[in-house]
XYZ file of C-alpha atoms in Angstrom:
74
model
C 104.695 30.400 -11.990
C 100.805 30.136 -14.143
C 100.971 31.079 -17.324
C 104.434 29.217 -16.918
C 103.275 25.783 -15.788
C 100.590 26.180 -18.518
C 103.594 27.116 -20.989
C 104.344 23.345 -20.640
C 101.124 21.657 -21.267
C 99.807 20.956 -25.189
C 97.382 24.121 -24.401
C 98.344 26.486 -26.446
C 95.287 28.804 -26.386
C 95.153 28.756 -22.665
C 98.268 29.906 -21.825
C 97.367 32.779 -24.980
C 94.119 33.428 -22.041
C 96.173 33.943 -18.966
C 98.798 35.841 -20.835
C 95.772 38.103 -22.247
C 94.489 38.768 -18.750
C 97.821 39.163 -17.346
C 99.059 42.304 -19.969
C 95.080 43.383 -18.381
C 95.520 43.433 -14.701
C 98.978 45.208 -15.208
C 98.295 47.730 -17.271
C 94.455 48.543 -14.710
C 96.447 48.169 -12.438
C 98.991 51.555 -14.177
C 95.390 52.661 -14.555
C 94.285 52.631 -10.655
C 97.723 54.140 -9.991
C 97.488 57.670 -11.976
C 93.643 57.756 -10.659
C 94.589 57.442 -7.181
C 97.597 59.630 -7.896
C 95.669 62.184 -9.232
C 92.500 61.867 -6.772
C 95.755 63.203 -3.944
C 96.628 66.239 -6.138
C 93.054 67.099 -5.899
C 92.990 66.696 -2.267
C 96.457 68.784 -1.448
C 94.891 71.758 -4.112
C 91.588 71.443 -2.302
C 93.127 71.286 1.553
C 95.132 74.554 0.544
C 92.101 76.762 -0.637
C 90.699 75.877 2.033
C 93.255 77.626 4.149
C 93.702 79.667 1.846
C 90.188 80.694 2.742
C 90.495 80.538 6.704
C 93.456 82.738 6.053
C 91.231 85.536 4.353
C 88.351 85.267 6.874
C 90.559 85.692 9.908
C 92.221 88.968 7.622
C 89.222 89.565 7.446
C 87.975 90.119 10.564
C 91.135 91.988 12.358
C 90.810 94.304 9.161
C 87.794 94.766 10.962
C 88.638 94.742 14.312
C 91.461 97.213 13.422
C 89.040 99.972 11.981
C 86.574 99.994 15.047
C 89.645 100.160 17.154
C 90.711 103.884 14.219
C 87.043 105.073 14.176
C 87.455 104.715 18.219
C 90.700 106.996 18.521
C 89.606 109.509 16.634
């Protein structure tokens, strides 16, 4: 709305500056959204790796327990 009001005034230079600022602002918003989605992807990947590590640790403990039980039984 501000740019439209400026277009009606004779000050064309101010209108161009506002238009450029608007374009830059929109580009910054797009870049911010892209960065945010990449960070969310990294966070999801990190959570998946943590879950995988937890499962591996649990399996390692279960394997040790089964080995110990087999040694007791023989």
